[in-house]
Amino acid sequence: MPRPSTPLLSPDRIRSVALAIIDRDGLDGLSMRKLAAELGVQAASLYGHVKTKDALLNDVASAILASIDVSGFASGDWRAGLIQCARSYREALASHPNIVPFLAYGPAGREESLNRLDVMHGALVDAGWSRREATMIAAGVMYLVFGAALSSFSSGFSADPADYSGRYPHLDRAHLLPGVARELDRDSFELALAAFVRGL
Amino acid sequence: MPRPSTPLLSPDRIRSVALAIIDRDGLDGLSMRKLAAELGVQAASLYGHVKTKDALLNDVASAILASIDVSGFASGDWRAGLIQCARSYREALASHPNIVPFLAYGPAGREESLNRLDVMHGALVDAGWSRREATMIAAGVMYLVFGAALSSFSSGFSADPADYSGRYPHLDRAHLLPGVARELDRDSFELALAAFVRGL
DNA sequence: ACCTGAACACCGTTCAAGT
DNA sequence: ACCTGAACACCGTTCAAGT
């Protein structure tokens, strides 16, 4: 049986199926063997297109980070720039929460991250902050974005009232949190971001 | 050769060696086989004392979280309480940064976390915040603490000036960051926390 | 050029067997 | 009661071999 004239695999196809598996099964749910199977191929075949699993994850991560918008700093209003950049950053991460723990390791090494950081730092210095202050403010924004994207808060609560009632007097409605997790996460992030920027 | 009268393994010894391996080799550097070897035992022996690797990690995590201090809320000054609790939380995580990605998954399910959250929520409601606002403020504190503990910022920069000079005009001194990462991380967290609390 | 089969050195976990 | 040896079903990765 002749092979089809077009290759079965391409970097693009590998990346997109890998991301789909991560979104569906979690970061630990992605294995090279499972990825190969869903691509209709053997695991070894992947290594003709991808250097290592780690490099593949970095590619997937870069694709996600590429969508972040730093155009807000062009306005000259650094507060508005910070808020818009942070919001777009969090949205990009929130679309693929399972990959965030991987992203949290050394995003500073990625090209897109450095570009973004450079723009942010420049806007803050132009606004009169010292270089050190600009660095710390940028760090603070990252703390909020990654902390929020880890989704460690609203999700993770049990939906069973019995887990809270009686034992934790102030958490007697915590079982309702999973149902509103998404909007509560967004609102909590917006509140924290607004308070942070206002408090600077 | 007779076995010693005292068992080789105990939950305490397993936990402390496991944490030492995580601190030294990272979260992925901990395997049941390596842990067993450092305890002078075969991998299978661990399962007489520990249910699964996941349960072991949860035990290690709980031991770390147990050291967090929420006594600051007793003063009646909710701002001071928030700052002191967040500071002690971050310090606990910063002592063992490699386990933070694991901790970020569902800390809300852990007993110590719920207790802490209950205290924090109660203090905020007592201060006049609505229940929803109290929930969002607590979430904001968690965002800052976990974002900062992930250490995704200062570390992760290269120590080689050539990686930045020329290409990123505002980052021409980024190669100095690794040398001051620890204090810069602390200062950045303090700045962000102060701004957040002030802006509320 | 692109994919495969088999292999290597690992995993977490179980379980009958030893002392 | 506590530990072991061997096994099972997985990993990421390499490499000679096939087409």
Coordinates of C-alpha atoms (C1' of nucleotides) in Angstrom, one line a residue:
Chain A
M1 CA 0.0 0.0 0.0
P2 CA 1.6 3.3 -1.1
R3 CA 2.1 6.0 1.4
P4 CA 0.0 9.2 0.8
S5 CA 1.9 11.8 -1.1
T6 CA 1.6 14.3 1.8
P7 CA 3.4 13.5 5.0
L8 CA 1.2 12.5 8.0
L9 CA 3.0 14.8 10.3
S10 CA 3.8 18.5 10.4
P11 CA 5.0 20.7 13.3
D12 CA 1.7 22.5 13.2
R13 CA -0.4 19.4 13.4
I14 CA 1.7 18.0 16.2
R15 CA 1.5 21.2 18.2
S16 CA -2.3 21.6 17.8
V17 CA -3.0 18.0 18.7
A18 CA -0.6 18.2 21.7
L19 CA -2.4 21.3 23.0
A20 CA -5.8 19.6 22.5
I21 CA -4.6 16.6 24.6
I22 CA -3.3 18.9 27.3
D23 CA -6.5 20.8 27.4
R24 CA -8.5 17.6 27.6
D25 CA -6.3 15.3 29.8
G26 CA -4.0 17.7 31.7
L27 CA -0.3 18.2 31.5
D28 CA 0.5 14.7 32.8
G29 CA -2.1 13.3 30.4
L30 CA 0.2 14.2 27.4
S31 CA 2.6 11.4 26.5
M32 CA 4.5 11.0 23.3
R33 CA 2.9 7.6 22.7
K34 CA -0.6 9.0 23.2
L35 CA 0.1 12.0 21.0
A36 CA 1.5 9.7 18.3
A37 CA -1.6 7.4 18.5
E38 CA -3.9 10.4 18.0
L39 CA -1.9 11.4 15.0
G40 CA -2.1 7.9 13.5
V41 CA 1.5 7.2 13.8
Q42 CA 4.2 5.5 16.0
A43 CA 5.9 7.3 18.9
A44 CA 9.3 7.2 17.3
S45 CA 8.0 9.0 14.2
L46 CA 7.5 12.2 16.3
Y47 CA 11.2 12.6 16.8
G48 CA 11.7 13.3 13.1
H49 CA 9.7 16.5 13.6
V50 CA 10.3 17.5 17.2
K51 CA 13.5 17.5 19.2
T52 CA 12.2 16.5 22.6
K53 CA 8.9 16.6 24.5
D54 CA 10.2 19.6 26.4
A55 CA 10.9 21.4 23.1
L56 CA 7.4 20.6 21.9
L57 CA 5.9 22.0 25.1
N58 CA 7.9 25.2 24.7
D59 CA 6.6 25.5 21.1
V60 CA 3.0 25.1 22.4
A61 CA 3.7 27.6 25.1
S62 CA 5.2 30.2 22.7
A63 CA 2.1 29.9 20.4
I64 CA -0.1 30.7 23.4
L65 CA 2.0 33.6 24.6
A66 CA 2.2 35.1 21.1
S67 CA -1.4 36.3 21.4
I68 CA -0.7 38.7 24.3
D69 CA -1.4 42.3 23.5
V70 CA 1.0 45.0 24.7
S71 CA -0.3 47.7 22.4
G72 CA -1.9 49.5 25.4
F73 CA 1.4 51.0 26.5
A74 CA 1.5 53.0 23.3
S75 CA -1.2 55.3 24.7
G76 CA 1.2 56.9 27.2
D77 CA -1.1 56.0 30.1
W78 CA 1.0 53.4 31.9
R79 CA -1.9 52.4 34.3
A80 CA -4.1 51.6 31.4
G81 CA -1.3 49.8 29.6
L82 CA -0.6 47.6 32.7
I83 CA -4.2 46.7 33.1
Q84 CA -4.7 45.9 29.4
C85 CA -1.6 43.9 29.1
A86 CA -2.3 41.9 32.3
R87 CA -5.8 41.3 31.3
S88 CA -4.8 40.0 27.9
Y89 CA -2.1 37.8 29.5
R90 CA -4.5 36.2 31.9
E91 CA -7.0 35.6 29.2
A92 CA -4.4 33.8 27.1
L93 CA -3.5 31.6 30.1
A94 CA -7.0 31.0 31.2
S95 CA -7.9 29.5 27.8
H96 CA -5.4 26.7 28.5
P97 CA -5.1 26.4 32.3
N98 CA -3.5 23.0 32.2
I99 CA -0.3 24.2 30.6
V100 CA 0.2 27.1 33.1
P101 CA 2.4 25.1 35.5
F102 CA 4.8 24.4 32.7
L103 CA 4.7 28.0 31.5
A104 CA 5.5 29.2 35.0
Y105 CA 9.0 27.8 34.6
G106 CA 11.2 30.4 33.1
P107 CA 8.9 32.4 30.8
A108 CA 11.6 35.0 31.0
G109 CA 13.7 32.9 28.6
R110 CA 11.1 33.1 25.8
E111 CA 11.5 35.6 23.1
E112 CA 7.9 36.9 23.2
S113 CA 8.2 37.3 27.0
L114 CA 11.3 39.4 26.7
N115 CA 9.8 41.6 24.1
R116 CA 6.7 42.1 26.3
L117 CA 8.8 42.8 29.3
D118 CA 11.0 45.2 27.4
V119 CA 7.9 47.2 26.3
M120 CA 6.5 47.2 29.8
H121 CA 9.7 48.2 31.5
G122 CA 10.3 51.0 29.0
A123 CA 6.8 52.4 29.5
L124 CA 7.2 52.5 33.3
V125 CA 10.6 54.2 33.1
D126 CA 9.2 56.7 30.7
A127 CA 6.5 57.4 33.2
G128 CA 9.1 58.3 35.8
W129 CA 9.6 55.1 37.8
S130 CA 13.2 54.1 38.5
R131 CA 14.6 51.1 36.8
R132 CA 14.4 49.0 39.9
E133 CA 10.8 50.1 40.6
A134 CA 9.9 49.3 37.0
T135 CA 11.3 45.8 37.4
M136 CA 9.4 45.2 40.7
I137 CA 6.1 46.5 39.2
A138 CA 6.5 44.2 36.2
A139 CA 7.2 41.4 38.6
G140 CA 4.0 42.3 40.6
V141 CA 1.9 42.1 37.4
M142 CA 3.4 38.7 36.6
Y143 CA 2.6 37.5 40.2
L144 CA -1.1 38.4 39.7
V145 CA -1.4 37.0 36.2
F146 CA 0.3 33.6 37.0
G147 CA -1.4 33.4 40.4
A148 CA -4.8 33.9 38.8
A149 CA -4.1 31.6 35.9
L150 CA -3.1 28.8 38.2
S151 CA -6.7 28.9 39.1
S152 CA -5.7 27.6 42.5
F153 CA -8.6 29.3 44.1
S154 CA -12.2 29.0 42.9
S155 CA -11.7 25.6 41.4
G156 CA -10.5 23.1 43.9
F157 CA -13.5 23.6 46.1
S158 CA -15.8 20.7 46.6
A159 CA -19.4 20.9 45.4
D160 CA -20.6 19.0 48.5
P161 CA -22.0 21.3 51.3
A162 CA -21.1 18.7 53.9
D163 CA -17.4 19.3 53.3
Y164 CA -17.8 22.8 54.9
S165 CA -21.0 23.3 56.9
G166 CA -20.4 23.3 60.6
R167 CA -16.7 23.0 60.5
Y168 CA -15.9 26.3 58.8
P169 CA -18.5 28.9 59.8
H170 CA -17.5 31.5 57.2
L171 CA -17.3 28.9 54.4
D172 CA -20.9 27.6 54.6
R173 CA -21.5 28.5 51.0
A174 CA -18.1 27.4 49.6
H175 CA -19.8 24.5 47.8
L176 CA -21.4 27.0 45.4
L177 CA -18.0 28.2 44.2
P178 CA -17.4 25.6 41.5
G179 CA -20.5 26.7 39.7
V180 CA -19.4 30.3 39.5
A181 CA -15.7 29.6 39.4
R182 CA -15.0 31.1 36.0
E183 CA -16.7 34.4 36.5
L184 CA -15.5 34.6 40.1
D185 CA -11.9 34.1 39.0
R186 CA -12.3 36.8 36.4
D187 CA -13.9 39.2 38.9
S188 CA -11.3 38.4 41.6
F189 CA -8.5 39.1 39.1
E190 CA -10.0 42.3 38.0
L191 CA -10.4 43.5 41.6
A192 CA -6.9 42.5 42.5
L193 CA -5.4 44.1 39.4
A194 CA -7.4 47.3 40.0
A195 CA -6.4 47.5 43.6
F196 CA -2.7 46.9 42.8
V197 CA -2.5 49.5 40.1
R198 CA -4.4 52.0 42.2
G199 CA -2.2 51.4 45.2
L200 CA 1.1 52.0 43.3
Chain B
M1 CA 21.5 -11.4 59.7
P2 CA 18.7 -10.3 62.0
R3 CA 16.8 -7.2 61.1
P4 CA 17.2 -4.3 63.5
S5 CA 14.6 -4.1 66.2
T6 CA 13.4 -0.6 65.0
P7 CA 11.8 -0.4 61.5
L8 CA 13.8 1.2 58.8
L9 CA 10.9 3.3 57.6
S10 CA 8.5 5.7 59.3
P11 CA 6.0 8.2 57.8
D12 CA 8.1 11.0 59.2
R13 CA 11.4 9.8 57.8
I14 CA 9.8 9.1 54.4
R15 CA 8.3 12.6 54.3
S16 CA 11.5 14.4 55.3
V17 CA 13.7 12.5 52.8
A18 CA 11.1 13.1 50.1
L19 CA 11.1 16.8 50.7
A20 CA 14.9 16.9 50.7
I21 CA 14.9 15.2 47.3
I22 CA 12.4 17.6 46.0
D23 CA 14.4 20.6 47.3
R24 CA 17.6 19.2 45.7
D25 CA 16.4 17.6 42.4
G26 CA 13.0 19.2 41.7
L27 CA 9.5 17.8 41.7
D28 CA 10.2 15.6 38.7
G29 CA 13.4 14.5 40.4
L30 CA 11.5 12.6 43.0
S31 CA 10.7 9.0 42.2
M32 CA 9.6 6.3 44.5
R33 CA 12.6 4.2 43.5
K34 CA 15.1 7.0 44.2
L35 CA 13.3 7.8 47.5
A36 CA 13.5 4.1 48.5
A37 CA 17.2 3.9 47.6
E38 CA 18.0 7.0 49.8
L39 CA 16.1 5.3 52.6
G40 CA 18.1 2.1 52.2
V41 CA 15.1 0.1 51.1
Q42 CA 13.3 -1.3 48.0
A43 CA 10.6 0.7 46.2
A44 CA 7.9 -1.7 47.1
S45 CA 8.6 -1.3 50.8
L46 CA 7.3 2.3 50.7
Y47 CA 3.8 1.1 50.0
G48 CA 3.5 -0.3 53.4
H49 CA 3.7 3.2 54.9
V50 CA 2.3 5.4 52.1
K51 CA -0.8 5.0 50.1
T52 CA 0.4 6.5 46.8
K53 CA 3.0 9.0 45.6
D54 CA 0.3 11.6 45.3
A55 CA -0.8 11.0 49.0
L56 CA 2.9 11.4 50.0
L57 CA 3.2 14.7 48.2
N58 CA 0.0 15.9 49.9
D59 CA 1.5 15.0 53.3
V60 CA 4.6 16.9 52.5
A61 CA 2.6 19.8 51.3
S62 CA 0.4 19.9 54.4
A63 CA 3.5 19.9 56.6
I64 CA 4.8 23.0 54.8
L65 CA 1.4 24.8 54.9
A66 CA 1.1 24.1 58.6
S67 CA 3.7 26.7 59.4
I68 CA 1.6 29.6 58.1
D69 CA 0.6 32.2 60.6
V70 CA -2.9 33.7 60.6
S71 CA -2.6 35.2 64.1
G72 CA -2.4 38.7 62.6
F73 CA -6.2 38.8 62.1
A74 CA -6.8 38.7 65.8
S75 CA -5.6 42.3 66.1
G76 CA -8.8 43.6 64.4
D77 CA -6.7 45.4 61.8
W78 CA -7.6 43.5 58.6
R79 CA -5.0 45.2 56.5
A80 CA -2.2 44.2 58.9
G81 CA -3.7 40.7 59.1
L82 CA -3.7 40.3 55.3
I83 CA -0.2 41.5 55.0
Q84 CA 1.2 39.3 57.8
C85 CA -0.7 36.2 56.6
A86 CA 0.4 36.7 53.0
R87 CA 4.0 37.3 54.1
S88 CA 4.2 34.2 56.2
Y89 CA 2.5 32.2 53.4
R90 CA 5.0 33.3 50.8
E91 CA 7.9 32.6 53.1
A92 CA 6.7 29.0 53.7
L93 CA 6.4 28.5 50.0
A94 CA 9.7 30.2 49.2
S95 CA 11.6 27.8 51.4
H96 CA 10.6 24.9 49.1
P97 CA 9.9 26.5 45.7
N98 CA 10.1 23.2 43.8
I99 CA 6.9 21.9 45.4
V100 CA 4.9 25.0 44.6
P101 CA 3.5 23.7 41.3
F102 CA 2.1 20.7 43.1
L103 CA 0.7 22.9 45.8
A104 CA -1.1 25.1 43.4
Y105 CA -3.4 22.3 42.5
G106 CA -6.4 22.5 44.8
P107 CA -4.9 23.8 48.0
A108 CA -8.5 24.6 48.9
G109 CA -9.1 20.9 49.6
R110 CA -6.5 20.8 52.4
E111 CA -7.6 21.2 56.0
E112 CA -5.0 23.8 56.9
S113 CA -6.0 25.9 53.9
L114 CA -9.6 25.8 54.7
N115 CA -9.0 26.8 58.3
R116 CA -6.8 29.7 57.1
L117 CA -9.4 30.8 54.6
D118 CA -12.1 30.6 57.1
V119 CA -10.2 32.9 59.5
M120 CA -9.4 35.4 56.6
H121 CA -12.9 35.4 55.3
G122 CA -14.3 36.0 58.8
A123 CA -12.0 38.9 59.5
L124 CA -12.9 40.6 56.2
V125 CA -16.6 40.2 56.8
D126 CA -16.2 41.6 60.3
A127 CA -14.5 44.6 58.8
G128 CA -17.5 45.4 56.7
W129 CA -16.8 43.7 53.4
S130 CA -19.5 41.7 51.7
R131 CA -19.1 38.0 51.5
R132 CA -18.5 38.1 47.8
E133 CA -15.9 40.9 48.3
A134 CA -14.2 38.9 51.1
T135 CA -14.0 35.9 48.8
M136 CA -12.4 38.0 46.0
I137 CA -10.0 39.7 48.3
A138 CA -8.8 36.3 49.7
A139 CA -8.4 35.1 46.1
G140 CA -6.3 38.2 45.3
V141 CA -4.0 37.5 48.2
M142 CA -3.6 33.9 47.0
Y143 CA -2.8 35.1 43.5
L144 CA 0.0 37.3 44.8
V145 CA 1.4 34.6 47.1
F146 CA 1.4 31.8 44.5
G147 CA 2.5 34.0 41.7
A148 CA 5.4 35.2 43.8
A149 CA 6.2 31.7 45.0
L150 CA 6.4 30.3 41.5
S151 CA 9.4 32.5 41.3
S152 CA 8.6 32.8 37.6
F153 CA 10.2 36.2 37.4
S154 CA 13.7 37.0 38.8
S155 CA 15.0 33.5 38.4
G156 CA 14.8 32.3 34.8
F157 CA 16.8 35.2 33.5
S158 CA 20.1 34.4 31.9
A159 CA 23.3 35.6 33.5
D160 CA 24.8 36.3 30.1
P161 CA 24.6 40.0 29.1
A162 CA 24.8 39.0 25.4
D163 CA 21.3 37.5 25.7
Y164 CA 19.8 40.9 26.2
S165 CA 22.1 43.7 25.1
G166 CA 21.2 45.3 21.8
R167 CA 18.0 43.3 21.3
Y168 CA 16.1 44.6 24.3
P169 CA 17.0 48.2 25.1
H170 CA 15.3 48.3 28.5
L171 CA 16.7 45.0 29.6
D172 CA 20.4 45.7 29.2
R173 CA 21.0 44.9 32.8
A174 CA 18.7 41.8 33.1
H175 CA 21.7 39.6 33.3
L176 CA 22.3 40.9 36.8
L177 CA 18.9 39.7 38.0
P178 CA 19.9 36.1 39.0
G179 CA 22.5 37.5 41.4
V180 CA 19.9 39.5 43.3
A181 CA 16.9 37.2 42.6
R182 CA 16.1 36.3 46.2
E183 CA 16.0 39.9 47.5
L184 CA 14.4 41.2 44.4
D185 CA 11.7 38.6 44.6
R186 CA 11.0 39.5 48.2
D187 CA 11.0 43.3 47.6
S188 CA 8.8 42.8 44.5
F189 CA 6.3 40.8 46.6
E190 CA 6.3 43.4 49.4
L191 CA 5.7 46.2 46.9
A192 CA 2.9 44.3 45.2
L193 CA 1.3 43.3 48.4
A194 CA 1.5 46.8 49.8
A195 CA 0.0 48.3 46.7
F196 CA -2.8 45.7 46.6
V197 CA -3.8 46.3 50.2
R198 CA -3.5 50.1 49.9
G199 CA -5.6 50.0 46.7
L200 CA -8.5 48.1 48.2
Chain C
dA1 C1' 12.2 11.8 3.1
dC2 C1' 9.3 9.7 6.2
dC3 C1' 7.8 6.2 9.1
dT4 C1' 8.4 1.6 11.9
dG5 C1' 10.0 -2.2 15.4
dA6 C1' 12.6 -3.1 18.7
dA7 C1' 15.3 -1.9 22.3
dC8 C1' 17.1 0.8 26.6
dA9 C1' 16.6 2.8 30.9
dC10 C1' 13.4 4.4 33.4
dC11 C1' 8.4 5.1 35.9
dG12 C1' 4.1 3.9 39.8
dT13 C1' 2.1 0.2 41.8
dT14 C1' 0.8 -4.7 43.2
dC15 C1' 1.4 -9.0 45.3
dA16 C1' 2.9 -13.4 46.7
dA17 C1' 6.8 -14.8 49.2
dG18 C1' 10.2 -14.5 52.8
dT19 C1' 11.9 -13.4 57.8
Chain D
dA1 C1' 5.0 -6.6 61.3
dC2 C1' 8.1 -5.4 57.9
dC3 C1' 10.7 -5.8 53.8
dT4 C1' 11.8 -8.1 49.1
dG5 C1' 11.7 -9.9 44.1
dA6 C1' 9.4 -10.1 40.3
dA7 C1' 6.0 -8.6 37.5
dC8 C1' 2.6 -5.4 35.0
dA9 C1' 1.6 -1.5 32.3
dC10 C1' 3.4 2.4 31.4
dC11 C1' 7.2 6.4 30.3
dG12 C1' 11.0 9.4 26.8
dT13 C1' 14.2 8.5 23.5
dT14 C1' 17.4 6.2 20.1
dC15 C1' 18.6 3.8 16.0
dA16 C1' 19.0 0.5 12.5
dA17 C1' 15.8 -0.9 9.1
dG18 C1' 12.2 -0.6 5.8
dT19 C1' 9.6 2.0 1.8

